[in-house]
CSV table of C-alpha atoms in Angstrom, one decimal:
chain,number,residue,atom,x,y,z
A,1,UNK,CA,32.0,-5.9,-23.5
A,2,UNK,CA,30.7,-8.5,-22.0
A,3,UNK,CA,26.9,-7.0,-21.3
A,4,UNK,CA,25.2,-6.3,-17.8
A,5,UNK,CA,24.9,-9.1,-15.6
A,6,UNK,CA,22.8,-10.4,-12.7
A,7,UNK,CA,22.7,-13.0,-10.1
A,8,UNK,CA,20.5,-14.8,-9.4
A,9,UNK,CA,19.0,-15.3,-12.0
A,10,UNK,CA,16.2,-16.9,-9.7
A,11,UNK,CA,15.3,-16.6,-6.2
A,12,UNK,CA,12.4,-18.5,-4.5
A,13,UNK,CA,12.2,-17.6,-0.6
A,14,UNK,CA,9.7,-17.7,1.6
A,15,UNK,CA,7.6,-14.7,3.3
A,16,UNK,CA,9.7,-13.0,5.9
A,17,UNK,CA,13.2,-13.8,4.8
A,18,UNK,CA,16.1,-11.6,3.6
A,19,UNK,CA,17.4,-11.5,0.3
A,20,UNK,CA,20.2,-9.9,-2.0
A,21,UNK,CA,20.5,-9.8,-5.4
A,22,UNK,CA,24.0,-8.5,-7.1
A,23,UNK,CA,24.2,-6.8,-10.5
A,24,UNK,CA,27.3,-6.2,-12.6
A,25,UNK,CA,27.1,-3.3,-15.3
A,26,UNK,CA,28.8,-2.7,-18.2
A,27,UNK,CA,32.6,-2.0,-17.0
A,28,UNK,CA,33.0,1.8,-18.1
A,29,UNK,CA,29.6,2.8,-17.0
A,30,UNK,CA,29.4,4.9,-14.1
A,31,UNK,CA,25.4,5.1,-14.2
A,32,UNK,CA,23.6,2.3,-12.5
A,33,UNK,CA,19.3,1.5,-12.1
A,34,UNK,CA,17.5,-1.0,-10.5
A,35,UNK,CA,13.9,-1.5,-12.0
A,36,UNK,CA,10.9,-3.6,-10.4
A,37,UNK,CA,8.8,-5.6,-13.4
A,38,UNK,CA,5.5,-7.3,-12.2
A,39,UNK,CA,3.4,-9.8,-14.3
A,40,UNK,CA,2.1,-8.2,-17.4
A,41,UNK,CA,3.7,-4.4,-16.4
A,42,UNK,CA,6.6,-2.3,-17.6
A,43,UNK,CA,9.8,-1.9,-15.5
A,44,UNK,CA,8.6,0.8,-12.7
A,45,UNK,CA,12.2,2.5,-11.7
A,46,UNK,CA,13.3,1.8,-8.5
A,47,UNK,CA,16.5,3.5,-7.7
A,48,UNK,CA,19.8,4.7,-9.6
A,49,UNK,CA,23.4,5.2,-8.9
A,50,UNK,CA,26.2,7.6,-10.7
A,51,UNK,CA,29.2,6.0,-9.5
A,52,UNK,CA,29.0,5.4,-5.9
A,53,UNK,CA,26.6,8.0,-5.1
A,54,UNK,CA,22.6,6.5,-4.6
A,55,UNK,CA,21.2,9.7,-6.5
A,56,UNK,CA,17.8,9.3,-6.4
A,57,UNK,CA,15.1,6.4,-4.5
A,58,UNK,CA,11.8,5.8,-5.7
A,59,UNK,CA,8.8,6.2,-3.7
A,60,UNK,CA,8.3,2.2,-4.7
A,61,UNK,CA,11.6,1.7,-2.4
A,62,UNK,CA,10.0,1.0,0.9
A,63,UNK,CA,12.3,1.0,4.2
A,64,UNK,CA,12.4,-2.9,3.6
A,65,UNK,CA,15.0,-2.2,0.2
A,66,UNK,CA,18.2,-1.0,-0.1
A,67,UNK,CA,20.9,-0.7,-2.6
A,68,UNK,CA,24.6,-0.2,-2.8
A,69,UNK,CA,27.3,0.4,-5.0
A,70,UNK,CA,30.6,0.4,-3.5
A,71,UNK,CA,33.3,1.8,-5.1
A,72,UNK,CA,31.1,2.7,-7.9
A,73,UNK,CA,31.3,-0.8,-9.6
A,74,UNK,CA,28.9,-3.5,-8.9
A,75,UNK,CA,25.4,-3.1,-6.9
A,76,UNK,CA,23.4,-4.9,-4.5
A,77,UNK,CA,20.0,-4.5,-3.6
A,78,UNK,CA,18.6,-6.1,-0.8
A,79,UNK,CA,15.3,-6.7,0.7
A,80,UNK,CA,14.6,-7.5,4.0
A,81,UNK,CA,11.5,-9.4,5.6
A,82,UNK,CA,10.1,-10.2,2.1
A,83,UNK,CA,6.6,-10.1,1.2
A,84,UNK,CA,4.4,-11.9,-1.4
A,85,UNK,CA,4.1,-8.5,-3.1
A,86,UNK,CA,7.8,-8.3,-3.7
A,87,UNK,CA,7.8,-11.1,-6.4
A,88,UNK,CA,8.7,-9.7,-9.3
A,89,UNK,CA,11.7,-9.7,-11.6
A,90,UNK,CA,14.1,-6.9,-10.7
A,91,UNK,CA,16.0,-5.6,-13.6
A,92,UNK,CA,19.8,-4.0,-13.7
A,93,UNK,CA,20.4,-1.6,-16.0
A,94,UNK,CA,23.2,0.9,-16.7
A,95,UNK,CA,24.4,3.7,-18.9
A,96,UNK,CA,27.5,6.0,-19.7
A,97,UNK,CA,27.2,10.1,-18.1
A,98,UNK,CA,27.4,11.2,-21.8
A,99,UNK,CA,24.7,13.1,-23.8
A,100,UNK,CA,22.7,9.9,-25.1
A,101,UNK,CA,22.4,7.8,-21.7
A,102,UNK,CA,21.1,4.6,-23.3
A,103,UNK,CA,20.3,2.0,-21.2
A,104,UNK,CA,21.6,-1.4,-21.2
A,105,UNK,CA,19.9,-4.1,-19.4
A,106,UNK,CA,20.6,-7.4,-17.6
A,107,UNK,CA,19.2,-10.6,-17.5
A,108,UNK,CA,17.1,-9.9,-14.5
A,109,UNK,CA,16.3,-11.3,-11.2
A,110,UNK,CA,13.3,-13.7,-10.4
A,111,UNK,CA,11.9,-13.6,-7.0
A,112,UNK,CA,9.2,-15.5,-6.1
A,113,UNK,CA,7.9,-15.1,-2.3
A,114,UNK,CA,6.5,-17.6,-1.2
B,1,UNK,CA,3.7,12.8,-13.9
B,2,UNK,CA,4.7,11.2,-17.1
B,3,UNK,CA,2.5,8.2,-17.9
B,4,UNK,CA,3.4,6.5,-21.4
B,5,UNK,CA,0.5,4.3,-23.4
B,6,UNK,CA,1.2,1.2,-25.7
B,7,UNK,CA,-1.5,0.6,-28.2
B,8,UNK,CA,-2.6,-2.4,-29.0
B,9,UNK,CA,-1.7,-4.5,-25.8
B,10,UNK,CA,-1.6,-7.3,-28.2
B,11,UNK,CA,-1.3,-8.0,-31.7
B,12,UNK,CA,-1.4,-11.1,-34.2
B,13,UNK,CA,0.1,-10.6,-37.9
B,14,UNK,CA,0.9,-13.1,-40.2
B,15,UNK,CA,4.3,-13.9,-41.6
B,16,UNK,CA,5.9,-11.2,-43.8
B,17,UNK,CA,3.2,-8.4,-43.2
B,18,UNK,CA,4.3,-4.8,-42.4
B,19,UNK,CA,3.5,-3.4,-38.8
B,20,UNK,CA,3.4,-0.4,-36.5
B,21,UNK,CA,3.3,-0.3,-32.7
B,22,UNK,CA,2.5,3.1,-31.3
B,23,UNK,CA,3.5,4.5,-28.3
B,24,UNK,CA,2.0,7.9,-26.5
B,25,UNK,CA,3.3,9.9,-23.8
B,26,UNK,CA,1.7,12.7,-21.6
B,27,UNK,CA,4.9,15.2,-21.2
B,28,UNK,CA,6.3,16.5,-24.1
B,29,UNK,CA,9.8,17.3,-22.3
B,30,UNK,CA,11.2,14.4,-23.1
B,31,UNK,CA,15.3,13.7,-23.6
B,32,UNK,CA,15.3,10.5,-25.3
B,33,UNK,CA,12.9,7.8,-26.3
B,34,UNK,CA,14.1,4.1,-26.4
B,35,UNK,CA,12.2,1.0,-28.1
B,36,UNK,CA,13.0,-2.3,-25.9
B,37,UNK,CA,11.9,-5.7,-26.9
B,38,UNK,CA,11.4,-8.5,-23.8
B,39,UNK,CA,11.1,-11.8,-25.0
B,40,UNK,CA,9.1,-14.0,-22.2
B,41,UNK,CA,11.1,-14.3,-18.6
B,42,UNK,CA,13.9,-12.7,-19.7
B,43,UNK,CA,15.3,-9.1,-19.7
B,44,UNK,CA,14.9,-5.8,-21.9
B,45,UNK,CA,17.0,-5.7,-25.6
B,46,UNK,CA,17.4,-2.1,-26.3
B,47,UNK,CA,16.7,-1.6,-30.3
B,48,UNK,CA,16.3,1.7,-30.8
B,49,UNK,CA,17.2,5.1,-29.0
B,50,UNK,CA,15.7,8.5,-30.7
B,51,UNK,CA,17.1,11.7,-29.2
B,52,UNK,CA,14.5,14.8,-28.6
B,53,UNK,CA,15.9,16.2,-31.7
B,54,UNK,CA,16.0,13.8,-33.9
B,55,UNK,CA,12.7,12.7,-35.8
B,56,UNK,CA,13.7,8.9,-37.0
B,57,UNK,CA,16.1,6.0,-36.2
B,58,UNK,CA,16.3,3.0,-38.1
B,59,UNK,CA,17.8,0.1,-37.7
B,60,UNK,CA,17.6,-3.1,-40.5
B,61,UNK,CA,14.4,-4.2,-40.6
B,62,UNK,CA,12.8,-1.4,-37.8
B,63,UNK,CA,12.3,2.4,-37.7
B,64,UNK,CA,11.1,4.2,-35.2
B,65,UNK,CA,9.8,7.8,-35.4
B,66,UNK,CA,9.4,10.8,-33.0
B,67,UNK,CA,7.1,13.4,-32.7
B,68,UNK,CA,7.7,15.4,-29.8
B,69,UNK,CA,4.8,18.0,-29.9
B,70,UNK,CA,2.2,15.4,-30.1
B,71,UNK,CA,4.0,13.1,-27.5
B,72,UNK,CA,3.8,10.1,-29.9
B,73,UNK,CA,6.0,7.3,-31.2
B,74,UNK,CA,5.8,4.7,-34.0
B,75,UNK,CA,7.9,1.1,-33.9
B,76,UNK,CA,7.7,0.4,-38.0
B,77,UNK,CA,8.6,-3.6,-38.8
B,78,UNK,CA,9.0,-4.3,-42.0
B,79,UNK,CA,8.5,-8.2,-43.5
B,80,UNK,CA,7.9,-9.6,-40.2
B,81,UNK,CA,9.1,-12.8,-39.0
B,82,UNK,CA,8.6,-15.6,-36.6
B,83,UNK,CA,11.8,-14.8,-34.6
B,84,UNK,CA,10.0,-11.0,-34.1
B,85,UNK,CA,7.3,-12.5,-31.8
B,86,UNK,CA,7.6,-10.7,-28.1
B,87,UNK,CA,6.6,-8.2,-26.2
B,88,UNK,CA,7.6,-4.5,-27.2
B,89,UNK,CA,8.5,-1.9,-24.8
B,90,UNK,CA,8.8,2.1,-25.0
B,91,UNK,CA,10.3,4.0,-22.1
B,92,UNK,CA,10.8,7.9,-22.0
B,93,UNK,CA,13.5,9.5,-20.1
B,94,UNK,CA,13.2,14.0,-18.8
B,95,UNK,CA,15.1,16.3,-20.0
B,96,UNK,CA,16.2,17.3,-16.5
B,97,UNK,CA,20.0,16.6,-16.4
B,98,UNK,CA,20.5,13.8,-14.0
B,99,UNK,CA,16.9,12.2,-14.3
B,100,UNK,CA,17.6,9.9,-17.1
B,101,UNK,CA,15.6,6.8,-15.4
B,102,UNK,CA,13.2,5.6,-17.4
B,103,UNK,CA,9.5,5.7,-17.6
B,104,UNK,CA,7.7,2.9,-19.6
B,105,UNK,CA,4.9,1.4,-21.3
B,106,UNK,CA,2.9,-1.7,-20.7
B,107,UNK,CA,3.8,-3.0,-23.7
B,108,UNK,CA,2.7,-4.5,-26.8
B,109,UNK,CA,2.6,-8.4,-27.2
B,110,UNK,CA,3.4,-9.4,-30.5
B,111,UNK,CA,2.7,-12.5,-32.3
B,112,UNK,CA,3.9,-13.1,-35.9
B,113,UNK,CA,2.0,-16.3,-37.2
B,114,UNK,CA,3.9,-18.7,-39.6
């Protein structure tokens, strides 16, 4: 079990560019979340996966983001035409379908626009 | 819409004292309650996860309690130390099957003092 991964672990781009950020659960969970973290916050929940199927989007998911999972394994989310309101850390999490759902997190992600 | 309340933002204990965190939420349907703890720039530790039924959960040094009807929590340290300084998280998941994501607090910043 080598825990829930992310990469980058940084990201510094500048207003206007694209950017992707991979995450990597634990291998025998089918449940997969990305979260949003600004300065000072909690995680706001972003969007979550149950194998390959994107099963629900927060409202906080603007037409800029998107997230995949193919093949139900690893996830990317992606944001296109950043803005300096996207800096935040974006945090991976992910959990086993079975009555206690705990949630395991990653490392997360840094962005800073620029 | 479930909102969740960390009291105090911030607290300052010396070495080896007992503490409590607290930790409110507005919708009593909860399924689970988990305790986090975010040290600075990095990602979410889970420590503890209480199921709607159960009332307690320890673990070493921490227990957390549950009381569902009056949508509160308690994060209990006993004999603090240096190495427990960081920030504090609770999160609340529904009980609706398939909405497990998480709803979270602001936080509570600890500091133990040597």
């Amino acid at each position: 079990d080598t825990g829930v991964s992310q990469d980058p672990r940084h990201k510094i781009t500048k207003r206007g560019q694209n950017v992707t950020f991979r995450c990597d659960p634990i291998s025998e969970h089918n449940r997969l979340y990305w979260y949003r973290q600004t300065l000072g916050q909690g995680p706001e929940f972003l969007t979550y996966f149950q194998n390959e199927a994107q099963l629900e989007k927060s409202r906080l998911l603007s037409d800029r983001f998107s997230a995949e999972r193919p093949k139900g394994s690893f996830s990317t989310l992606e944001i296109q035409r950043t803005e300096q309101g996207d800096s935040a850390m974006y945090l991976c999490a992910s959990s086993l379908s079975i009555l206690v759902y705990e949630q395991y997190f990653g490392p997360g992600t840094r962005l800073t626009v620029t | 819409k479930q909102e969740v309340t960390q009291i105090p933002a911030a607290l300052s204990v010396p070495e080896g004292e007992n503490l409590v965190l607290n930790c409110s939420f507005t919708d009593s349907a909860i399924y689970n309650l988990q305790w986090f703890r975010q040290d600075p720039g990095k990602g979410l530790t889970s420590l503890l996860l209480i199921q709607s039924s159960q009332r307690e959960q320890t673990s070493g040094r921490l227990n957390a309690s549950l009381d569902k009807s009056s949508g509160r929590s308690t994060l209990y340290i006993a004999a603090s130390q240096p190495g427990d300084s960081a920030t504090y998280l609770c999160a609340v998941s529904l009980s609706n099957f398939g909405n497990e994501k998480l709803t979270f607090g602001t936080g509570t910043r600890l500091t133990i003092i040597p």
